[in-house]
PDB file of N, CA and C in Angstrom:
ATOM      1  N   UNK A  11       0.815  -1.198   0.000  1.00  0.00           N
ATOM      2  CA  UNK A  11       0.000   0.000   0.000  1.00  0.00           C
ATOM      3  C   UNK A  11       0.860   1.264   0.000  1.00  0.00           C
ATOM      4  N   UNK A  12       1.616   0.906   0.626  1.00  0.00           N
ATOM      5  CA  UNK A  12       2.671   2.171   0.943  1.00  0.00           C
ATOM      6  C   UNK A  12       2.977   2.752  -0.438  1.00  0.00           C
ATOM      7  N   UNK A  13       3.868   1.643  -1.320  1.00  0.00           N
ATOM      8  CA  UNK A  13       4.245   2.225  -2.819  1.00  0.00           C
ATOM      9  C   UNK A  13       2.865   3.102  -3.876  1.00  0.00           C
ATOM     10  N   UNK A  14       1.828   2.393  -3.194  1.00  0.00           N
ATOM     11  CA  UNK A  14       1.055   2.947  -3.917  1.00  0.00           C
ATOM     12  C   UNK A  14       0.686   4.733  -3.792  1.00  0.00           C
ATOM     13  N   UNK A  15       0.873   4.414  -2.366  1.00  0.00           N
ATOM     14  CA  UNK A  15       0.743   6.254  -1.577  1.00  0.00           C
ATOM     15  C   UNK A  15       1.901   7.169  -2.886  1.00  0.00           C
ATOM     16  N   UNK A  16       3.441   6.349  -2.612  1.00  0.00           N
ATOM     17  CA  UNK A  16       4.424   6.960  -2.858  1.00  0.00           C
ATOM     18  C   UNK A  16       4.102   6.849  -4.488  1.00  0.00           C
ATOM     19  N   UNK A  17       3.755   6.050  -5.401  1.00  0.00           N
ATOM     20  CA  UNK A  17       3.205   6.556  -6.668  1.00  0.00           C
ATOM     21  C   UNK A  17       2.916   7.756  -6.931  1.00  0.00           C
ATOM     22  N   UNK A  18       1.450   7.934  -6.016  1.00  0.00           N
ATOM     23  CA  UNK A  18       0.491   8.727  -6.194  1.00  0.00           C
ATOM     24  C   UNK A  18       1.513  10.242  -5.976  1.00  0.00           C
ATOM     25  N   UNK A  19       2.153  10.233  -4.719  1.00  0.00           N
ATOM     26  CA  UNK A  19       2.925  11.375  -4.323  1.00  0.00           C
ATOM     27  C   UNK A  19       3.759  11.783  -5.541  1.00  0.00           C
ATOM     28  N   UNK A  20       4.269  10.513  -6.520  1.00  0.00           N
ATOM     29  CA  UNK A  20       5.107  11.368  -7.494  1.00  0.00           C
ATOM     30  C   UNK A  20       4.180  11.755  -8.623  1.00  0.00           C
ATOM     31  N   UNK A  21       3.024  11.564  -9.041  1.00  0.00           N
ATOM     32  CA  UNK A  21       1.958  12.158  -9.595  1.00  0.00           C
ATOM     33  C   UNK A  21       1.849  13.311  -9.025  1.00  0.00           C
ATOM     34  N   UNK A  22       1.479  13.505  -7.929  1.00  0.00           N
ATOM     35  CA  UNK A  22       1.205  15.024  -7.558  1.00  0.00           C
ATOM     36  C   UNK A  22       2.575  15.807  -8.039  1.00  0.00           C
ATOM     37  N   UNK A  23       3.830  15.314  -7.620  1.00  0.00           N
ATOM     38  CA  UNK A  23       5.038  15.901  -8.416  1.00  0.00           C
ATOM     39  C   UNK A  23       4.453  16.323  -9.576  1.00  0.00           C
ATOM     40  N   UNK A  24       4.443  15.204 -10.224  1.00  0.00           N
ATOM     41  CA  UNK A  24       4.172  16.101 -11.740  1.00  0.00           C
ATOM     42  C   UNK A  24       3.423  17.049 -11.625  1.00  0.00           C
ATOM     43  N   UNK A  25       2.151  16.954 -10.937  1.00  0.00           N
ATOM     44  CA  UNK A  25       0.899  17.920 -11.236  1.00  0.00           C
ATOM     45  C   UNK A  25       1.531  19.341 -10.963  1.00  0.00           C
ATOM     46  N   UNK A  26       1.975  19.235  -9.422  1.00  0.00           N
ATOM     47  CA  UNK A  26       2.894  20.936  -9.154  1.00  0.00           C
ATOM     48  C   UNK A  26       3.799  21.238 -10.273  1.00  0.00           C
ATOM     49  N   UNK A  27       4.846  20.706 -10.893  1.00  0.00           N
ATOM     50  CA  UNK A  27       5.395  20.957 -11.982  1.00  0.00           C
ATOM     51  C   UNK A  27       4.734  21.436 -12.727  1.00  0.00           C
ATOM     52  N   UNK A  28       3.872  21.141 -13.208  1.00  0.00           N
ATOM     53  CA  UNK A  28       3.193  21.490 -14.656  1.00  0.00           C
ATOM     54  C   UNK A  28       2.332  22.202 -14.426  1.00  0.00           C
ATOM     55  N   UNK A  29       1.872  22.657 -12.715  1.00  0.00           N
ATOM     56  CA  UNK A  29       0.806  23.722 -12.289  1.00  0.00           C
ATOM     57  C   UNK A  29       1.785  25.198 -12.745  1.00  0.00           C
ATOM     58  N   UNK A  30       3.310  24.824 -11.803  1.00  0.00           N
ATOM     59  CA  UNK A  30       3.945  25.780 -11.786  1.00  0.00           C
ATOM     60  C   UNK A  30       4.483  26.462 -12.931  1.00  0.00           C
ATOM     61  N   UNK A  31       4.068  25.416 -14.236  1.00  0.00           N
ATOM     62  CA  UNK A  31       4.871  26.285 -15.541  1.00  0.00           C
ATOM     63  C   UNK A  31       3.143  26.688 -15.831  1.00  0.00           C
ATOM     64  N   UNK A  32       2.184  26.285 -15.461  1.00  0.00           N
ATOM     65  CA  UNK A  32       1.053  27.135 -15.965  1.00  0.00           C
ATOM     66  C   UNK A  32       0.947  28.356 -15.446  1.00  0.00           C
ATOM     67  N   UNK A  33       1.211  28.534 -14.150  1.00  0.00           N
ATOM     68  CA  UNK A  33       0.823  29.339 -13.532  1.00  0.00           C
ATOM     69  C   UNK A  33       1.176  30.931 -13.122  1.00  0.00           C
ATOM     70  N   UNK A  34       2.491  30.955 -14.691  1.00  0.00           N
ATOM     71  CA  UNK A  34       2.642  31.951 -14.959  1.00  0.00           C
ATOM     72  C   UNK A  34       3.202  33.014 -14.276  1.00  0.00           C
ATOM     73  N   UNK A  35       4.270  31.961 -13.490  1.00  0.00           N
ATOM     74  CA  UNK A  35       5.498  32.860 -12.332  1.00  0.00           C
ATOM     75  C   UNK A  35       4.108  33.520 -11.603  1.00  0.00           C
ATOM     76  N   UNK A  36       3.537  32.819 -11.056  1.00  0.00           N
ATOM     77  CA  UNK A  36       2.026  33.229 -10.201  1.00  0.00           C
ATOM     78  C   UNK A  36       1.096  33.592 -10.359  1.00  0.00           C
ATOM     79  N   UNK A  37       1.007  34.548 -11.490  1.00  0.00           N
ATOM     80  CA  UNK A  37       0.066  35.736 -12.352  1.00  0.00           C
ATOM     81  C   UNK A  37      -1.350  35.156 -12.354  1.00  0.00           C
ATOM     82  N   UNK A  38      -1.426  33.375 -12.225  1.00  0.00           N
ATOM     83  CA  UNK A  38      -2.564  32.841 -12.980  1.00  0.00           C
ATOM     84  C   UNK A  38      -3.460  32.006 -11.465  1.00  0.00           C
ATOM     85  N   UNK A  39      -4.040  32.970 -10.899  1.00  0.00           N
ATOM     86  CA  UNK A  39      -4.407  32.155  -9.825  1.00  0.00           C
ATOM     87  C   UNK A  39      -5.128  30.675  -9.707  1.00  0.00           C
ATOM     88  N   UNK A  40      -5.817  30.322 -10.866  1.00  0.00           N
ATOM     89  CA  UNK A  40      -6.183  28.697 -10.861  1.00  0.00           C
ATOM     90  C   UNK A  40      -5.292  28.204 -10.694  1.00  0.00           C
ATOM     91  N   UNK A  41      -4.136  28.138 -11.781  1.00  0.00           N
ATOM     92  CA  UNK A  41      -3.309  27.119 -11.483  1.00  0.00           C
ATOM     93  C   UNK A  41      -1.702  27.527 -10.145  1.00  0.00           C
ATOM     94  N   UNK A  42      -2.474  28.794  -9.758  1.00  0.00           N
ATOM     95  CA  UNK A  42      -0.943  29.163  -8.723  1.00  0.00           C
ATOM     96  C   UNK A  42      -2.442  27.995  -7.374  1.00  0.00           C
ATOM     97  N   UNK A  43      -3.110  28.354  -7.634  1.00  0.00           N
ATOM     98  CA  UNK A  43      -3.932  27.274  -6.052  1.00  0.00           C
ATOM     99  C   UNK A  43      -3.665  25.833  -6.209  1.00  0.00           C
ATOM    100  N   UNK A  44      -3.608  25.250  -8.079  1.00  0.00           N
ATOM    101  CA  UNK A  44      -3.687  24.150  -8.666  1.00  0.00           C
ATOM    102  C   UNK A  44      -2.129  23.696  -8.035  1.00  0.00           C
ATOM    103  N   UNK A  45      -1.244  24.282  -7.957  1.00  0.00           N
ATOM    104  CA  UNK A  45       0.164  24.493  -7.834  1.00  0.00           C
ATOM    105  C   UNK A  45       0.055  23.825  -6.416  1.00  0.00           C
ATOM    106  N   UNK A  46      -0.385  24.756  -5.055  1.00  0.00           N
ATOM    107  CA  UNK A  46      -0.296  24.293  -3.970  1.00  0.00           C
ATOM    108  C   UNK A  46      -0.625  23.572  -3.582  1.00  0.00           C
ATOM    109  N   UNK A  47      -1.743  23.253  -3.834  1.00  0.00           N
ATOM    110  CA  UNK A  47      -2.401  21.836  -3.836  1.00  0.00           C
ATOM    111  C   UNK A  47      -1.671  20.757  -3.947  1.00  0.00           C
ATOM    112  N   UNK A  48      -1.348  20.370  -5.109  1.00  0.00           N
ATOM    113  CA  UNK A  48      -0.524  19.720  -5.305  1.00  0.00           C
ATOM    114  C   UNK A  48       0.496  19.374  -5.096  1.00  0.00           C
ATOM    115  N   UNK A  49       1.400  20.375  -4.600  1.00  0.00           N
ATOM    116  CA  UNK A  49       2.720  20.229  -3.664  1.00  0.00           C
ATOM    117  C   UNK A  49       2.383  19.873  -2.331  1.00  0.00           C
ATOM    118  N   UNK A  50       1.206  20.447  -1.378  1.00  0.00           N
ATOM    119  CA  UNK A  50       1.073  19.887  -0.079  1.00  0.00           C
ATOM    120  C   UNK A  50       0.823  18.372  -0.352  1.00  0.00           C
ATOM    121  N   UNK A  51      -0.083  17.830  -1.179  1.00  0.00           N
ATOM    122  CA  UNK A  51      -0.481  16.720  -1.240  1.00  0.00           C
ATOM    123  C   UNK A  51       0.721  16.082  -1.687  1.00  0.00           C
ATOM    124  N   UNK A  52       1.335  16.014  -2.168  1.00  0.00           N
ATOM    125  CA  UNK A  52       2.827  15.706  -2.722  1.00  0.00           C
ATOM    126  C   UNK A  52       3.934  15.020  -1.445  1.00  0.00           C
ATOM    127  N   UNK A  53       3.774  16.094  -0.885  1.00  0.00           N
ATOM    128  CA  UNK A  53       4.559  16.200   0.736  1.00  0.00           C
ATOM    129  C   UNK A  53       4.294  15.446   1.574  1.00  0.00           C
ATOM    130  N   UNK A  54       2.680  15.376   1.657  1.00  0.00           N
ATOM    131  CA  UNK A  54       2.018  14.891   2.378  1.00  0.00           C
ATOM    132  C   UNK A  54       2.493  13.859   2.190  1.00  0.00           C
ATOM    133  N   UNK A  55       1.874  12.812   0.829  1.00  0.00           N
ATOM    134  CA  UNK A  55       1.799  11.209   0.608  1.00  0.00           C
ATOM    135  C   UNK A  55       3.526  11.134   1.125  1.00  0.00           C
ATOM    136  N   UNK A  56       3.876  11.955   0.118  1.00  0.00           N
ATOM    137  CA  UNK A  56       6.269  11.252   0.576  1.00  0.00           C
ATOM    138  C   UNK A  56       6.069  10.798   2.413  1.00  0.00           C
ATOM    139  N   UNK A  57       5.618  12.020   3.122  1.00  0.00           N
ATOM    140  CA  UNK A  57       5.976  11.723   4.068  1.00  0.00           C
ATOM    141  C   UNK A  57       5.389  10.839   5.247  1.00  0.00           C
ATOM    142  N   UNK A  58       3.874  10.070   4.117  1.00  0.00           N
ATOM    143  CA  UNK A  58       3.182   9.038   4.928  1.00  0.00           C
ATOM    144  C   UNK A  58       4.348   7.571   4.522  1.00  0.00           C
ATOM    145  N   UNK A  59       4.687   7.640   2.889  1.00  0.00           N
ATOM    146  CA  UNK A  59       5.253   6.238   3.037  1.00  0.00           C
ATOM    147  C   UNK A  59       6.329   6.442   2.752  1.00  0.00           C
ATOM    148  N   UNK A  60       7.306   7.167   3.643  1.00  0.00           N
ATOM    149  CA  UNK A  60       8.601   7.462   4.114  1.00  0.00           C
ATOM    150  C   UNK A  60       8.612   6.655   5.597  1.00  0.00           C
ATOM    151  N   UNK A  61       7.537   6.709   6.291  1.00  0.00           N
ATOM    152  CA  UNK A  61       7.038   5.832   7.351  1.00  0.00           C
ATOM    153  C   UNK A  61       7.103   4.537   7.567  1.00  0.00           C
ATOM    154  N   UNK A  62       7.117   3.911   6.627  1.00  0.00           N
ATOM    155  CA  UNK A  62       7.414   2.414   6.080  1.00  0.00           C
ATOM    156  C   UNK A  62       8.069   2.267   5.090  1.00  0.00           C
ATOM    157  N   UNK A  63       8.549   2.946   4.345  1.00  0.00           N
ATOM    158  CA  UNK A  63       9.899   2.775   3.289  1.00  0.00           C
ATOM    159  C   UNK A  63      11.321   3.416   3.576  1.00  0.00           C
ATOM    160  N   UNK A  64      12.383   2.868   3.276  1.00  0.00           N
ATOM    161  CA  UNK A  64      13.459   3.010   3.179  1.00  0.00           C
ATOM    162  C   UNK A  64      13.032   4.750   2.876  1.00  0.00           C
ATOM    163  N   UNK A  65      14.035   6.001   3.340  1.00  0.00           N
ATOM    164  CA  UNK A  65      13.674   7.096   3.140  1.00  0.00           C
ATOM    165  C   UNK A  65      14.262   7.200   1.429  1.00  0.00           C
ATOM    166  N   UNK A  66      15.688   6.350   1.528  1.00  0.00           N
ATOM    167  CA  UNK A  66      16.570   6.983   0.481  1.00  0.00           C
ATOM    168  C   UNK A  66      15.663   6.646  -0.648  1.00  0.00           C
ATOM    169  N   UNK A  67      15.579   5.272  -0.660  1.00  0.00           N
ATOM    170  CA  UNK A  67      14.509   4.946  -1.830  1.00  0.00           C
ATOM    171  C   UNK A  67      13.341   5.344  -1.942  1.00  0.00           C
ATOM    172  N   UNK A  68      12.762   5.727  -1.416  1.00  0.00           N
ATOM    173  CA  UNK A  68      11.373   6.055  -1.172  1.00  0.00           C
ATOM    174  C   UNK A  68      11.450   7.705  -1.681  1.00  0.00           C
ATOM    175  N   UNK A  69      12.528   8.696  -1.791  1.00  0.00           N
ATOM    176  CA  UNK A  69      12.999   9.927  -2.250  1.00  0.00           C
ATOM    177  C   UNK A  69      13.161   9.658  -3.479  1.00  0.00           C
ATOM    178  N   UNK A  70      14.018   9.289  -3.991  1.00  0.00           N
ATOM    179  CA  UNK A  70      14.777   8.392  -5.273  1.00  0.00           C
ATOM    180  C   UNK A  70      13.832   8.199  -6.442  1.00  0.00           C
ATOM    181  N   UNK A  71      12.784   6.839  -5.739  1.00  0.00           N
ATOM    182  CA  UNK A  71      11.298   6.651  -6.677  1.00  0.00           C
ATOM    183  C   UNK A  71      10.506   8.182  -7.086  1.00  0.00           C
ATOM    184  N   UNK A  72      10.666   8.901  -5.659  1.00  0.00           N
ATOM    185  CA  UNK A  72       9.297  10.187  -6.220  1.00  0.00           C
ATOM    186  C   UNK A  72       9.605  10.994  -7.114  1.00  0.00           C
ATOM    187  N   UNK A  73      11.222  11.736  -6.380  1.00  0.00           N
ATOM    188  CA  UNK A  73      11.873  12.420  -7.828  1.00  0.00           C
ATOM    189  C   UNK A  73      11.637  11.432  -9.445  1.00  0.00           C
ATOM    190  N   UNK A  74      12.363  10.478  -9.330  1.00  0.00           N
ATOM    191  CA  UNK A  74      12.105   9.523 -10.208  1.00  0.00           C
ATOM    192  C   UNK A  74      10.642   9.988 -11.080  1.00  0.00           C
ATOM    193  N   UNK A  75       9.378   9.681 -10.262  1.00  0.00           N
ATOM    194  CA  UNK A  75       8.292   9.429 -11.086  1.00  0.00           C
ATOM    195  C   UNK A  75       8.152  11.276 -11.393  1.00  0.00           C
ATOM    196  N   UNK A  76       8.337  12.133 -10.775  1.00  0.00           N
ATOM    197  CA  UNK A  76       8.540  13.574 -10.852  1.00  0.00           C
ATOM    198  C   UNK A  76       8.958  13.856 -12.258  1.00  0.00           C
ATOM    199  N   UNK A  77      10.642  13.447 -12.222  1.00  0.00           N
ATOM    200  CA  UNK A  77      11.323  13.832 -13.417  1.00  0.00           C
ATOM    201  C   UNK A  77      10.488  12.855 -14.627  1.00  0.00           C
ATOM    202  N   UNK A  78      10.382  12.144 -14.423  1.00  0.00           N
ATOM    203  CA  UNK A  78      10.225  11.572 -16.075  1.00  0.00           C
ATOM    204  C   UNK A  78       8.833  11.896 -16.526  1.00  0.00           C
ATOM    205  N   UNK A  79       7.481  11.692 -15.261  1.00  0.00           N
ATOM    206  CA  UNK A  79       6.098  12.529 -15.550  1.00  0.00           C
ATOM    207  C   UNK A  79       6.312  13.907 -16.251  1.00  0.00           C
ATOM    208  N   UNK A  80       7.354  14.555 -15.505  1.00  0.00           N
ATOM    209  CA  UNK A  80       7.219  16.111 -16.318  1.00  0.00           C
ATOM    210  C   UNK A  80       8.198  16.120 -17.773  1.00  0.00           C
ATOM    211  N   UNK A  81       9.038  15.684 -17.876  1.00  0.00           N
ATOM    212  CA  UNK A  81       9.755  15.447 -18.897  1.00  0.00           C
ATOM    213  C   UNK A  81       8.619  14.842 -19.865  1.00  0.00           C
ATOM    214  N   UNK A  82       7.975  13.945 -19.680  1.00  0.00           N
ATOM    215  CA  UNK A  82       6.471  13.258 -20.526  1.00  0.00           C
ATOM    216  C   UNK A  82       5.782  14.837 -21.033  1.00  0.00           C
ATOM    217  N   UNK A  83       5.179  15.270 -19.854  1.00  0.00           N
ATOM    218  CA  UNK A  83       4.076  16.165 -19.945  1.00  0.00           C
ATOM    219  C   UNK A  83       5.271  17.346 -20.677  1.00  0.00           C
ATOM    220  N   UNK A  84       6.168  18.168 -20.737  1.00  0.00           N
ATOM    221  CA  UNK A  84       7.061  18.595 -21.590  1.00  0.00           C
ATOM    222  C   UNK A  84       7.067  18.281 -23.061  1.00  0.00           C
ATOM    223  N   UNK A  85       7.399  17.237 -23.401  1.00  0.00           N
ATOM    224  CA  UNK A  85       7.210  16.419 -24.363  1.00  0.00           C
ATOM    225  C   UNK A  85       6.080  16.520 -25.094  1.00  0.00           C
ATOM    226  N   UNK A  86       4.955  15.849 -24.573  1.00  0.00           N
ATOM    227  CA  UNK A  86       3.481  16.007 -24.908  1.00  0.00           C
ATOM    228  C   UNK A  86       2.711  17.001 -25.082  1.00  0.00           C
ATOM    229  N   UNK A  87       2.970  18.161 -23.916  1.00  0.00           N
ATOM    230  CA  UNK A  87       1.965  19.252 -23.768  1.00  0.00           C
ATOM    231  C   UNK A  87       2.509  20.998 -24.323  1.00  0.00           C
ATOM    232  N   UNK A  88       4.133  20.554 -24.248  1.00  0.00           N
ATOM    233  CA  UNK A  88       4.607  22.119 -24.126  1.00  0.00           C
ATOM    234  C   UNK A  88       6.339  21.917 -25.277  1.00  0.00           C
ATOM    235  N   UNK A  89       5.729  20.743 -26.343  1.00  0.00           N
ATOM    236  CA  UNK A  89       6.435  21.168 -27.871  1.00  0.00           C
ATOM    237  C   UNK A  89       8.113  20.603 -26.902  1.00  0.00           C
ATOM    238  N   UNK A  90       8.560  20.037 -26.062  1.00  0.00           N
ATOM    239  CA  UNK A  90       9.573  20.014 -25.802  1.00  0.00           C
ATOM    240  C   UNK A  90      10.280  18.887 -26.640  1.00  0.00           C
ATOM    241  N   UNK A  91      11.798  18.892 -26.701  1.00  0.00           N
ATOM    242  CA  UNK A  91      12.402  17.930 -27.969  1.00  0.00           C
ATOM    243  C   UNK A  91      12.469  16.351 -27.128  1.00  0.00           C
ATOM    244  N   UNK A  92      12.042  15.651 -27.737  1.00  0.00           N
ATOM    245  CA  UNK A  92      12.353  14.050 -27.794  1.00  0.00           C
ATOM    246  C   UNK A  92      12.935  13.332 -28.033  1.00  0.00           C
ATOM    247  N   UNK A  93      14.128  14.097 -28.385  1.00  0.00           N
ATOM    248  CA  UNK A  93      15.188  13.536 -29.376  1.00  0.00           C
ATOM    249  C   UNK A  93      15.700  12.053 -28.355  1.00  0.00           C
ATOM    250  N   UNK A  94      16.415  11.173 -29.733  1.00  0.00           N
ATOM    251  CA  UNK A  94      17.296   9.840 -28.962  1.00  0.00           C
ATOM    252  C   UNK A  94      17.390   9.914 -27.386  1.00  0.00           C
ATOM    253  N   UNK A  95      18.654  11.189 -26.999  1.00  0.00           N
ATOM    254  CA  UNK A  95      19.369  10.921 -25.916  1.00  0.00           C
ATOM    255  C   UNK A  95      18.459  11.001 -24.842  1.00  0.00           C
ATOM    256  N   UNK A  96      17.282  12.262 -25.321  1.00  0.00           N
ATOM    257  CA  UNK A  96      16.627  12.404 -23.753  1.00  0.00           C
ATOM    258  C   UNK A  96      15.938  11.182 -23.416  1.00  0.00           C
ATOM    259  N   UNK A  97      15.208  10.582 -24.611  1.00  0.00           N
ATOM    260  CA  UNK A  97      14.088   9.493 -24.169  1.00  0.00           C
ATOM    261  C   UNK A  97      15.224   8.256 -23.780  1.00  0.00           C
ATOM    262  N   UNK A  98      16.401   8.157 -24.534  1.00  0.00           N
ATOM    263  CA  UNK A  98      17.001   7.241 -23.947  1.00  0.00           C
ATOM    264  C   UNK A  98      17.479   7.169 -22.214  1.00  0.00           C
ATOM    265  N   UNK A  99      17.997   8.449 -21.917  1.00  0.00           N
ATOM    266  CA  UNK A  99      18.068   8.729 -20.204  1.00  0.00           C
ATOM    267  C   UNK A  99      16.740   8.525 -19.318  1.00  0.00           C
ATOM    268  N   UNK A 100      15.879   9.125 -20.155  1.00  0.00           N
ATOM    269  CA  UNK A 100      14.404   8.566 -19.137  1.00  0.00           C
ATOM    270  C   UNK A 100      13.904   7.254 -19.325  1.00  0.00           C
ATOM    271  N   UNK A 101      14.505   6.568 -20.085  1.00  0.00           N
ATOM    272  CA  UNK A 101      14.736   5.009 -19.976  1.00  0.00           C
ATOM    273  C   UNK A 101      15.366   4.633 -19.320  1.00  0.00           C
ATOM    274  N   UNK A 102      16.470   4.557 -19.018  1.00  0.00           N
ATOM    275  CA  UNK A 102      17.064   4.260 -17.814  1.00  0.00           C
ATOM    276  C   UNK A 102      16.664   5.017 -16.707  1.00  0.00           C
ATOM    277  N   UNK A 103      16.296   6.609 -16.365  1.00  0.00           N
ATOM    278  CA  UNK A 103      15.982   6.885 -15.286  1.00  0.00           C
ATOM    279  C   UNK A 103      14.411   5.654 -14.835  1.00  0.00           C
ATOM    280  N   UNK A 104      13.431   4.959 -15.958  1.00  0.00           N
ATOM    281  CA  UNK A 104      12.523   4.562 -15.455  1.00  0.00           C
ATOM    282  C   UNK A 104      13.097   2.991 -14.584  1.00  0.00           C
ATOM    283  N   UNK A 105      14.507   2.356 -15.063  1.00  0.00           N
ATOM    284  CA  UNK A 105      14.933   1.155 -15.558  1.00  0.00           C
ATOM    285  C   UNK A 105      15.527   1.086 -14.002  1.00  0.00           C
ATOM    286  N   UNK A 106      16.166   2.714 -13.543  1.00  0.00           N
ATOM    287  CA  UNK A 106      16.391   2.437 -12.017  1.00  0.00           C
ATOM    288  C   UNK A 106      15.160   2.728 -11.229  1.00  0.00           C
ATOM    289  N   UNK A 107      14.375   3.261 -11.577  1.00  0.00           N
ATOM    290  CA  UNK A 107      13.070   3.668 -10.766  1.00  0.00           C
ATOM    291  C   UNK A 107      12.905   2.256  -9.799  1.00  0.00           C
ATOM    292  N   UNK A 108      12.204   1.213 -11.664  1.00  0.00           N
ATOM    293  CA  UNK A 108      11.820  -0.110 -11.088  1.00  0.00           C
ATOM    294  C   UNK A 108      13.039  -0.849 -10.635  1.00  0.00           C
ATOM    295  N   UNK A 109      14.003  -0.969 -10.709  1.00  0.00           N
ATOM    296  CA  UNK A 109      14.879  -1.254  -9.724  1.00  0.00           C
ATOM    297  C   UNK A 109      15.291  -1.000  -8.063  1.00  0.00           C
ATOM    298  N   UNK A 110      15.089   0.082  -7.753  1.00  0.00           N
ATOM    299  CA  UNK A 110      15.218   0.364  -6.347  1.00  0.00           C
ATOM    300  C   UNK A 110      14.128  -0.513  -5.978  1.00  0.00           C
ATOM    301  N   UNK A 111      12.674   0.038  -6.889  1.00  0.00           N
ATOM    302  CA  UNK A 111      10.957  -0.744  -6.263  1.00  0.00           C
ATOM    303  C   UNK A 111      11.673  -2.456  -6.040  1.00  0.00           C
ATOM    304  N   UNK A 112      12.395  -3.329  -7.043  1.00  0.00           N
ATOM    305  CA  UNK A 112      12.326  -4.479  -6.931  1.00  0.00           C
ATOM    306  C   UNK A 112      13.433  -4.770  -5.500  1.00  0.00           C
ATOM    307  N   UNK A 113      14.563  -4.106  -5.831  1.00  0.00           N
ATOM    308  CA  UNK A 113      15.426  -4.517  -4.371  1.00  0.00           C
ATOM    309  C   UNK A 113      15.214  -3.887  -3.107  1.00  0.00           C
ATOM    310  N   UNK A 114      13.954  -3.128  -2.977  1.00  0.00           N
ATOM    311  CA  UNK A 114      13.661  -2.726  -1.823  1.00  0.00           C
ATOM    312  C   UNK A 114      13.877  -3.468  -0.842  1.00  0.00           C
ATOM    313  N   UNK A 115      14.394  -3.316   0.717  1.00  0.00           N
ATOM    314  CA  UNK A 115      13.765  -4.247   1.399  1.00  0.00           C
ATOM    315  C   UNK A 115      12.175  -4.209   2.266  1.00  0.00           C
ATOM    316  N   UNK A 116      11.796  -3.889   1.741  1.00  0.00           N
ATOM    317  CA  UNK A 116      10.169  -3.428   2.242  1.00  0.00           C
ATOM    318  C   UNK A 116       9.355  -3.838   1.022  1.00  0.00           C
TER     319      UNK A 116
END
């Protein structure tokens, strides 16, 4: 259950990311509230299954699902380049993701 919290927490990562490039260095109050939201809830989940997970890994995975969600949503939403090298690094950044998840000891 725990990983599942810590999933969800790196989803909200993304969401603040991509609130914070909407939100228009603040200017745009939906998404500057959309923004906080999302970062408390963010915080929140890390620091429920930081409780039962290894901290290092349990940090590691969220950045993890963080960087490569927004690098996606970059990609997808806001014209960013796709070229070889990047998608190849967020292949391996996903390749250690599920790696820490498999040698966890938890």
């Amino acid at each position: 259950m725990n990983w599942i919290i810590l999933i969800i927490a790196g989803l909200f990562e993304v969401g603040f990311t991509t609130c914070l490039k909407l939100s228009n260095n603040f200017s745009n109050i939906k998404w500057s509230i959309a923004f906080f939201v999302c970062i408390i809830l963010s915080f929140l989940l890390l620091n429920k299954a930081t409780q039962s997970l290894p901290m290092g890994t349990a940090y590691a995975v969220w950045t993890g699902i963080g960087a490569v969600g927004t690098v996606i949503i970059g990609i997808t939403y806001f014209n960013e380049p796709a070229t070889f090298w990047r998608i190849f690094f967020i292949c391996t950044l996903i390749g250690s993701i599920a790696g820490l998840k498999f040698f966890a000891s938890h």
